[in-house]
Structures are given as C-alpha cells and as structure tokens.
Amino acid sequence: MKSDAPKMTLLPQPDRDSLFRPETGSSPRPWTFQTAVGRAADAFIGGGDPENVLQDIAVSVTRALGCDISLIRTLSPDGQNFVITTAAGPAPLSIGGLIGSYSVLSDALKDIAPGTSTAVDLRSEADTTRLMSNERWEFEHIGGHHLLMVPLFAAGTLVGRMDLVRTTDDPFSSETRGSVTPFAAYAAGVLRDRQLRHSNEERHVFQTVVRLHESVEQLADPETILQAVVELIVREPGCDRCYAMLWNADRGEFVPTAVAGLEPHLVDILKLISLSPQLVPAFDQMVHSSRPLVIADATKSTLLPASLVRALGIRAAMIVPLRGRRRQTMGVLLLDYAEVGRQFTDAHAAMLSGISQHLSTIIESAILFEEMRTSSDSMSIINEIAIQLAMLTDEDSLFRQLYFHVGSVLDASRFALGLLTGDQRSLDVRVAIDGEIVPGKRRVAIGEDPLSTAVISGRAELVGIRGGMDERDWLCGAEPDDPSHSHLTVPVTVGRNVIGAVTIQSTFRNAYGPRDKELLAAVALHTGIAIENARLYRIVRSRGDRRAAVLDQVIHRHEAERKELVDDIHDDTLQTLAACLYRLDQAQSAVARLDQREPALAQLSDVRESLAENIDRLRQRIFALRPAMLDRLGLAPAVRDLLSRSSREHGFETELDVVLPSRLAPDDETLIFRLIQDAIDHLRGREGLTSIQVSIRAQSDSIQVAIQDDGASPVSPNPDDASDYLDMALVALIERVDLAGGNTRVSNRAAGGSVIQISIPERPRGDVAPSFEFPDPATNVPEGLADVREEDHSAGD
C-alpha cells in the first residue's frame, strides 16, 4: 500500500552504491564500530534532508554489524502502521522497491520497552508467527535468514522500527544486539525531528487554511474562494504570481478563474490562451497525478508551452492539482517565479500539497452549492421573467426587462434581440452594450450574423472561441471596437414558428456553457410567448379602438340617414304634396268655372309630374333601406338590381357571377347583400374606377364572395390597424364579417385595382319565411296615378 503524502525518494548516491556493489570474489569490507558510529554521528549532527541522514545511518549500521540489509520504518501519523522509508543493501534497486510498503503495528511491539530488541529466526515457523504476513513475505523475498527488530524510541515515544537482516546462517549475538543502540538512537532522533517538522508544516498549513476561512465569506462562490486563495498564496508561502484554474469537463480544458500578482495586460493575454491538457503536457500530468509538479526552469522545459512561458515571463513554476473526494480533477494552482535563481523547495511542495487537500474540499462544496443555487436561481429567474414579460405590451419595454433579467444571471455585456419583420426578410434589432441600451431599433437584412443564423436554422449556436477568419459583425452594426470572442444565440419561437432570436456575447473566450444554453433557451421560450401576447394585445386593442370608431361612425351614419330621411320627407315630399294639394284646389276651382279649362289641365299635369318624381324618390329611399326584391326573388336578383342602379348612377360597368344551388337562409342573404353594398360604397370613390366584378359562390360549408375593381387607390396592407384606414366603409365591412364568424382578405392586384375576398360560414336554411308580395300595381292606386306606377316599375326593371 503506497502513501499519497508528498515525499522525495532518493536512491543511494554513487559513493554509497559502490559500498554495496559486490566485489569480485569477496564481500563488502566491514567498518570498525567507531568508524561506523562516527559516520552516523556526522550525518545526524550535520542535519540535511532526513531521507539522506537515514540513508547514511542505514549504511553505517549495515557495515558495522555485518548485516546484509537494513530497513528503517517510521510510524504513521495515526500510530497504527509502520511505513518503510529507508532501505540499504547489496541490491539497491530490489531493496528500494520495499520503500513505502505498510505493516501493522503489532500488540507485542506496542508493549515493548525502550532499549530492547528482538532476534527472529526467519526459517523457524515459531519465530515468524510474531511477524505480520506481509512482513514474512518481504523477508522471504529478499532471502533473509535472521532478523533483528529494533524499536526506535525518542523521548519515550515509539517513532519507528529498525530491521537488520542477514542472508546467511549467522544469528545475531547479544553483543551485536547491544551494539545497535547508538544507531537506533540516531535513527529515532531523525524520525522524531521529521515528525516535528511535519507537525510544523501541518500547523502552518492549518494556520493558512484558517486564514483562508477567515478571509472568505460563508457560502461564497468558487471564484471568490479561489481569488482569496491565490492572494493568500502569493503572500505565504510566497511566489511572484499565482493562478487558479477550474476544470471544465464540457470544454475539456482548464479555465482561468482567479489570479494574483499579474499585470492587467497579461490578464488579457491569459484569456486568449487555451489551457487544454492536449496542449499543455504539465496539465495532462495533473489530470492523472495527485502530487505537485515542480519545474525548475520553464524556459528549458517542454511541460509548459513556450508561448505561455514567454507571454507571462515564467521562470520557475509549481503546479498543484485540486482533486475532489472521489479523486476527480477539479482544477489546478499554478505558482511561478519570474526572477532567475529563485526556486520552489520540497517545503513549498509539502505545504501546497496540504493546502490543496483542504482547498479541494472547500471548492468541491462551493461548486455543489453553486450548482444548486444556480439551478434554483435559474428557475426563479425564469418564473420572474415569465411573470414580468407577460405584463408588457410593447417590444421596447419587453427588451429592457429582458436585458435586465438576463444580465443578472449571465454575462450579457453585449446583448441583442432580433425580431422578424412581416416580409420575413429582415430583422428589427435592439441592442444593449455594457449596461447601456442603444436607443431605438435598427432594421437589418437577414445575413450571416449570429441572430440571422439562429433564425434561419431554428437552432441555438454556442461559439466559445472566435476564429481568426470570422470577420462577421456579431451585433448587426453595433459591435464596439473591442470585439466579442464568444457568443450564445438561441431562437425565439412561438409554437413551431421562429419569430426572432436573442444573443449574449462576451469579450472572454468560452464565456458560456451548456447550462447557460439551457437557461437562455428557457428565457427565449417565455420571450416568444410574451411577444406573441403583446402582439395579440395590440391587435385586440386596435380592434377595440376600431370597433369603437366603427360604432361611432355607424351611430353618426344612422343619425345622418334619419336626418336625411326626415329632411327629405319634410322639406321635399311634404312640401310637394302640399303644393299638389293646393294646385288640386285651384284646378278644382278652375274646373268649376269652366271658363278656365286649359289652365286646369296644366295644373293637373304639373301635379302629376311632381307626384311621379316623389314616388320615384321614395321608391329609391325604400330600396336603400330594405329592397323588397331580396325577400321576394332572392339574393341574385337583388344584387343584380343593386349593380344596375350603381352603374347608372356612377358610370362604371358591373358584372355579376352567382353560383348557388338554392336560396340561402334569409339572414345570410341579407348579410351578403349588405356586405356587397358596403363594398361598392367603399370602391365607388376611387380614381380611375371603370368596372366592378362581383362573384358569389357556395362551397361545402361556407359562402365565398369576391369583389374586384380596377381603381387606382391603394389598399392598406395591415387590416389589423385602424389608423391605416381612411375609409370607414371598409372597416365596417371587415367588422361585420368578423362578427358573423367569417374572415376578410384585402389585397392589391398586379394589373391594378384590388380584390376584397369574403368568406362566411353558411347557416342552415331552415324554414324560409313566405316571400313578401307586393300589392298589385293597380290595386289601391288612385286612378290618375296607375299609369305612372306601371311606367316607373317597368323603368326600374
């Protein structure tokens, strides 16, 4: 079992290795006891790296006591296991393979007294029962015959164990067991010093972590925590610059998240450098390693890209991995020195390794909390956007609210909303840059910009790195001098129809990820619904205003018709009838005198003409109010008579095409007649009008009416907006069709003029009321007026 604690494993130096290299035909020369003790004492007093000192002690005791192999084990921090830290013998490579192996601290060794040792015959089953099974295997593997186990005590505390092994049949004597004491004391002192040093390092790490906790607010996000970490590391243990990078699994690279000690212009360069393990070998090692990596001279190493080293001025560097509880890669810390000659030591590596273990736990918890908070905030912001946008009725207010909400959760330093125009060939684009909304909107043709691409394809587009050949205008003419390097654009849809697109852009590379894509797509969905609701609201409001105007016009028209009818009857018909009555009185007097016969006949002739004119005028008025022919003969004769009268009065040609299998329901006939009448009233004032064609056809469940003309006046392209109409007759016609459950389409003809197409649902005919019968022309008509009635009727036909 291997230890994950950072350490440096040193093979014996060449001079030591030569001591144990078997000489031809002889064994290694032994040292005198005094020489060996002196060598061990010099190593102990001289200090230095504990690994080297222990190696010197192991070599000395081996040569002094005539042993073949010596092993020094240290007690693990938990006090339950021994770990081999040093090995010396005639085969360094084979013996070195034992370093790092564990063995359990037995009860017998726990109770052993200081200064005692235990000799074990490795060939005896009775003696080897005191060893752990893995220890027995180790000694058998190296060919040991006799073992001397020496517990190492320092200040009365067990700190380790020294094992001396002989591969020959030469048991350890009591004199030898007594001679091992000084070497054991030196080894125990080194292990004790190393434990104290390790405790100091742990205390230093603990103090650093405590300061980190004190400098970071509770429930802080990973970016805030890492910024506090890099600033703390620059101060202690100390370096020129420190970078924190989080692993982005979706992009497969490390993303710079926090930096300390770096100039602002170098920060901009760091944004543009890809830190993928495929491009940075040092980072590739960090994905698979748990130990810090020290690069003594980055300018001569291939572990970091030369472009990165030159751009940031890196000399010495140390990279520390951050791994989660399941050993997954979460990020790295990169420390560097820019000055020549400064280096990172093993103490730096040990301290940063301890800090990284605590920091990884903090970062992992912060990431999990941030994911939960982001999901919660996303749902909250989506609900809030849906509620806020649902109350808006115009695109400008909607754009402001949308920008405010999206900018609160995503990087929306560049933001744009493009909506398709009615011809589907252009976009009305509204833009916001760095917190400022650009006034108004601009209309741009659909091209190759991100908004147009999303509208055309109907799919979201996520670009993390702007290619060098990409010279498109990402903001439709509003992009600032500092271009965007990444963008996220999603279509705005209503049902299956794409009505526009929304884009967020950033000056940072890879500013957006899949989670941002999901969030913006949900926002765009609610935006489409809000835009459609706003449009429907405007249509309803427009129709309400239009219907109010139509109702007002209808009331005025009815009042005008009533006044005209009253004026006509009072000022013309009644006056004429009164004059006729007066003249009849004069004619009666003249006839009574018999001497004025000629004047009486002239008076009667004038009365006859006046009565005929009034009868014709009253008949026209009655026809306008309600044509009796519609009830008696049906729709086709009534419309034909209407067209004939309009042609005579206004001088244009008319044509009627009727295909009806039978008479329609009375209400349908009245409705269609009035619609055609209103259409003619609308068309007759146009310039250049020479003809009107009317077509009436019955389909499966509807009646289709088409009125065509060749006038020159244009027709409004937007029948939903009452302000586009100057002729209220057409507005009234459209409203009348809507109220009947039908629809109206008004369009211009390529050859000139326009077409009004009306479709209304046909109602069941039911029982048709008996046709109204005109009285016989000669019935109830004064004798003197009978020929006038017949003449006028024939003229009307």
mmCIF file with all atom_site columns, N, CA, C and O in Angstrom, residues 65 111 178 185 238 386 389 475 704 751:
data_model
loop_
_atom_site.group_PDB
_atom_site.id
_atom_site.type_symbol
_atom_site.label_atom_id
_atom_site.label_alt_id
_atom_site.label_comp_id
_atom_site.label_asym_id
_atom_site.label_entity_id
_atom_site.label_seq_id
_atom_site.pdbx_PDB_ins_code
_atom_site.Cartn_x
_atom_site.Cartn_y
_atom_site.Cartn_z
_atom_site.occupancy
_atom_site.B_iso_or_equiv
_atom_site.pdbx_formal_charge
_atom_site.auth_seq_id
_atom_site.auth_comp_id
_atom_site.auth_asym_id
_atom_site.auth_atom_id
_atom_site.pdbx_PDB_model_num
ATOM 1  N N  . LEU A 1 65  ? 27.820  -3.843 11.712  1.00 0.00 ? 65  LEU A N  1
ATOM 2  C CA . LEU A 1 65  ? 27.348  -5.053 12.381  1.00 0.00 ? 65  LEU A CA 1
ATOM 3  C C  . LEU A 1 65  ? 27.339  -6.264 11.469  1.00 0.00 ? 65  LEU A C  1
ATOM 4  O O  . LEU A 1 65  ? 26.814  -7.310 11.853  1.00 0.00 ? 65  LEU A O  1
ATOM 5  N N  . ASP A 1 111 ? 3.859   -3.035 23.355  1.00 0.00 ? 111 ASP A N  1
ATOM 6  C CA . ASP A 1 111 ? 4.188   -3.208 24.770  1.00 0.00 ? 111 ASP A CA 1
ATOM 7  C C  . ASP A 1 111 ? 5.690   -3.321 25.032  1.00 0.00 ? 111 ASP A C  1
ATOM 8  O O  . ASP A 1 111 ? 6.111   -3.458 26.181  1.00 0.00 ? 111 ASP A O  1
ATOM 9  N N  . GLY A 1 178 ? 23.535  -5.408 21.473  1.00 0.00 ? 178 GLY A N  1
ATOM 10 C CA . GLY A 1 178 ? 23.859  -4.241 22.279  1.00 0.00 ? 178 GLY A CA 1
ATOM 11 C C  . GLY A 1 178 ? 24.518  -3.143 21.471  1.00 0.00 ? 178 GLY A C  1
ATOM 12 O O  . GLY A 1 178 ? 24.360  -1.954 21.784  1.00 0.00 ? 178 GLY A O  1
ATOM 13 N N  . ALA A 1 185 ? 19.443  5.089  18.255  1.00 0.00 ? 185 ALA A N  1
ATOM 14 C CA . ALA A 1 185 ? 19.181  6.410  18.847  1.00 0.00 ? 185 ALA A CA 1
ATOM 15 C C  . ALA A 1 185 ? 19.238  7.503  17.777  1.00 0.00 ? 185 ALA A C  1
ATOM 16 O O  . ALA A 1 185 ? 18.406  8.424  17.752  1.00 0.00 ? 185 ALA A O  1
ATOM 17 N N  . GLY A 1 238 ? 4.477   32.165 -0.546  1.00 0.00 ? 238 GLY A N  1
ATOM 18 C CA . GLY A 1 238 ? 5.170   33.189 -1.294  1.00 0.00 ? 238 GLY A CA 1
ATOM 19 C C  . GLY A 1 238 ? 5.535   32.772 -2.698  1.00 0.00 ? 238 GLY A C  1
ATOM 20 O O  . GLY A 1 238 ? 6.040   31.675 -2.926  1.00 0.00 ? 238 GLY A O  1
ATOM 21 N N  . ALA A 1 386 ? -40.990 35.266 -16.845 1.00 0.00 ? 386 ALA A N  1
ATOM 22 C CA . ALA A 1 386 ? -42.292 34.940 -17.432 1.00 0.00 ? 386 ALA A CA 1
ATOM 23 C C  . ALA A 1 386 ? -43.385 35.861 -16.899 1.00 0.00 ? 386 ALA A C  1
ATOM 24 O O  . ALA A 1 386 ? -44.233 36.347 -17.649 1.00 0.00 ? 386 ALA A O  1
ATOM 25 N N  . LEU A 1 389 ? -42.595 39.625 -18.161 1.00 0.00 ? 389 LEU A N  1
ATOM 26 C CA . LEU A 1 389 ? -42.808 39.823 -19.589 1.00 0.00 ? 389 LEU A CA 1
ATOM 27 C C  . LEU A 1 389 ? -44.279 39.687 -19.963 1.00 0.00 ? 389 LEU A C  1
ATOM 28 O O  . LEU A 1 389 ? -44.726 40.305 -20.933 1.00 0.00 ? 389 LEU A O  1
ATOM 29 N N  . LEU A 1 475 ? -22.999 41.929 -33.886 1.00 0.00 ? 475 LEU A N  1
ATOM 30 C CA . LEU A 1 475 ? -24.063 42.728 -33.273 1.00 0.00 ? 475 LEU A CA 1
ATOM 31 C C  . LEU A 1 475 ? -24.813 43.582 -34.299 1.00 0.00 ? 475 LEU A C  1
ATOM 32 O O  . LEU A 1 475 ? -25.377 44.608 -33.951 1.00 0.00 ? 475 LEU A O  1
ATOM 33 N N  . GLN A 1 704 ? -68.430 32.106 -50.437 1.00 0.00 ? 704 GLN A N  1
ATOM 34 C CA . GLN A 1 704 ? -67.299 32.912 -50.842 1.00 0.00 ? 704 GLN A CA 1
ATOM 35 C C  . GLN A 1 704 ? -67.786 34.056 -51.728 1.00 0.00 ? 704 GLN A C  1
ATOM 36 O O  . GLN A 1 704 ? -68.479 33.828 -52.721 1.00 0.00 ? 704 GLN A O  1
ATOM 37 N N  . ALA A 1 751 ? -52.309 43.852 -61.845 1.00 0.00 ? 751 ALA A N  1
ATOM 38 C CA . ALA A 1 751 ? -52.700 44.663 -63.000 1.00 0.00 ? 751 ALA A CA 1
ATOM 39 C C  . ALA A 1 751 ? -53.369 45.967 -62.597 1.00 0.00 ? 751 ALA A C  1
ATOM 40 O O  . ALA A 1 751 ? -53.781 46.746 -63.458 1.00 0.00 ? 751 ALA A O  1
#
